Amino acid sequence: MSTQLTALALLTGLVTGALFRFLNVPIPAPPELPGIMGIIGIYLGYRVVERAGVGVDLLEVLGL
């Protein structure tokens, strides 16, 4: 993983969050700890399945 890419992603998130706050628009992410833990769980589940090497190409199954 590139440190530069990670820094750019963080900067993009900071700018986007600041813009949302400046415009008084609610952020499209859960503001409570349980919601944040849910997002972390989704990420970890994705990585576990990826590491296990299992999966189905849904677009291929649907013929798209």
mmCIF file of C-alpha atoms in Angstrom:
data_model
loop_
_atom_site.group_PDB
_atom_site.id
_atom_site.type_symbol
_atom_site.label_atom_id
_atom_site.label_comp_id
_atom_site.label_asym_id
_atom_site.label_seq_id
_atom_site.Cartn_x
_atom_site.Cartn_y
_atom_site.Cartn_z
ATOM 1 C CA MET A 1 0.000 0.000 0.000
ATOM 2 C CA SER A 2 1.355 3.387 -0.963
ATOM 3 C CA THR A 3 1.890 5.917 1.816
ATOM 4 C CA GLN A 4 1.303 8.718 -0.682
ATOM 5 C CA LEU A 5 -2.034 7.203 -1.744
ATOM 6 C CA THR A 6 -3.064 6.812 1.901
ATOM 7 C CA ALA A 7 -2.162 10.440 2.648
ATOM 8 C CA LEU A 8 -4.121 11.642 -0.398
ATOM 9 C CA ALA A 9 -7.140 9.581 0.677
ATOM 10 C CA LEU A 10 -6.969 11.110 4.155
ATOM 11 C CA LEU A 11 -6.640 14.616 2.705
ATOM 12 C CA THR A 12 -9.598 14.005 0.397
ATOM 13 C CA GLY A 13 -11.682 12.807 3.345
ATOM 14 C CA LEU A 14 -10.710 15.825 5.445
ATOM 15 C CA VAL A 15 -11.582 18.271 2.669
ATOM 16 C CA THR A 16 -14.871 16.489 1.961
ATOM 17 C CA GLY A 17 -15.796 16.417 5.663
ATOM 18 C CA ALA A 18 -14.955 20.110 6.024
ATOM 19 C CA LEU A 19 -17.059 20.941 2.976
ATOM 20 C CA PHE A 20 -20.022 18.949 4.313
ATOM 21 C CA ARG A 21 -19.763 20.780 7.655
ATOM 22 C CA PHE A 22 -19.338 24.179 5.983
ATOM 23 C CA LEU A 23 -22.488 23.581 3.923
ATOM 24 C CA ASN A 24 -24.337 22.173 6.986
ATOM 25 C CA VAL A 25 -25.021 18.920 5.156
ATOM 26 C CA PRO A 26 -25.098 15.707 7.229
ATOM 27 C CA ILE A 27 -22.175 13.422 6.502
ATOM 28 C CA PRO A 28 -23.017 10.226 4.621
ATOM 29 C CA ALA A 29 -21.548 8.118 7.413
ATOM 30 C CA PRO A 30 -22.853 7.058 10.796
ATOM 31 C CA PRO A 31 -21.947 9.624 13.468
ATOM 32 C CA GLU A 32 -22.234 7.086 16.307
ATOM 33 C CA LEU A 33 -19.702 4.436 17.379
ATOM 34 C CA PRO A 34 -21.945 1.428 16.550
ATOM 35 C CA GLY A 35 -22.299 2.663 12.972
ATOM 36 C CA ILE A 36 -18.570 3.172 12.616
ATOM 37 C CA MET A 37 -17.948 -0.314 14.021
ATOM 38 C CA GLY A 38 -20.389 -1.659 11.418
ATOM 39 C CA ILE A 39 -18.324 -0.092 8.643
ATOM 40 C CA ILE A 40 -15.148 -1.577 10.117
ATOM 41 C CA GLY A 41 -16.908 -4.959 10.271
ATOM 42 C CA ILE A 42 -17.846 -4.726 6.593
ATOM 43 C CA TYR A 43 -14.228 -3.976 5.707
ATOM 44 C CA LEU A 44 -12.867 -6.804 7.846
ATOM 45 C CA GLY A 45 -15.408 -9.278 6.447
ATOM 46 C CA TYR A 46 -14.412 -8.284 2.915
ATOM 47 C CA ARG A 47 -10.729 -8.830 3.715
ATOM 48 C CA VAL A 48 -11.385 -12.228 5.385
ATOM 49 C CA VAL A 49 -13.245 -13.551 2.332
ATOM 50 C CA GLU A 50 -10.575 -12.103 0.038
ATOM 51 C CA ARG A 51 -7.800 -13.812 2.013
ATOM 52 C CA ALA A 52 -9.740 -17.105 2.051
ATOM 53 C CA GLY A 53 -9.803 -16.985 -1.743
ATOM 54 C CA VAL A 54 -13.499 -17.732 -2.100
ATOM 55 C CA GLY A 55 -16.170 -15.767 -3.869
ATOM 56 C CA VAL A 56 -18.549 -15.516 -6.780
ATOM 57 C CA ASP A 57 -18.429 -13.040 -9.660
ATOM 58 C CA LEU A 58 -21.992 -11.757 -9.381
ATOM 59 C CA LEU A 59 -21.893 -9.880 -12.704
ATOM 60 C CA GLU A 60 -20.788 -13.066 -14.461
ATOM 61 C CA VAL A 61 -23.541 -15.096 -12.771
ATOM 62 C CA LEU A 62 -26.114 -12.504 -13.882
ATOM 63 C CA GLY A 63 -24.670 -12.510 -17.400
ATOM 64 C CA LEU A 64 -23.717 -8.846 -17.359
#
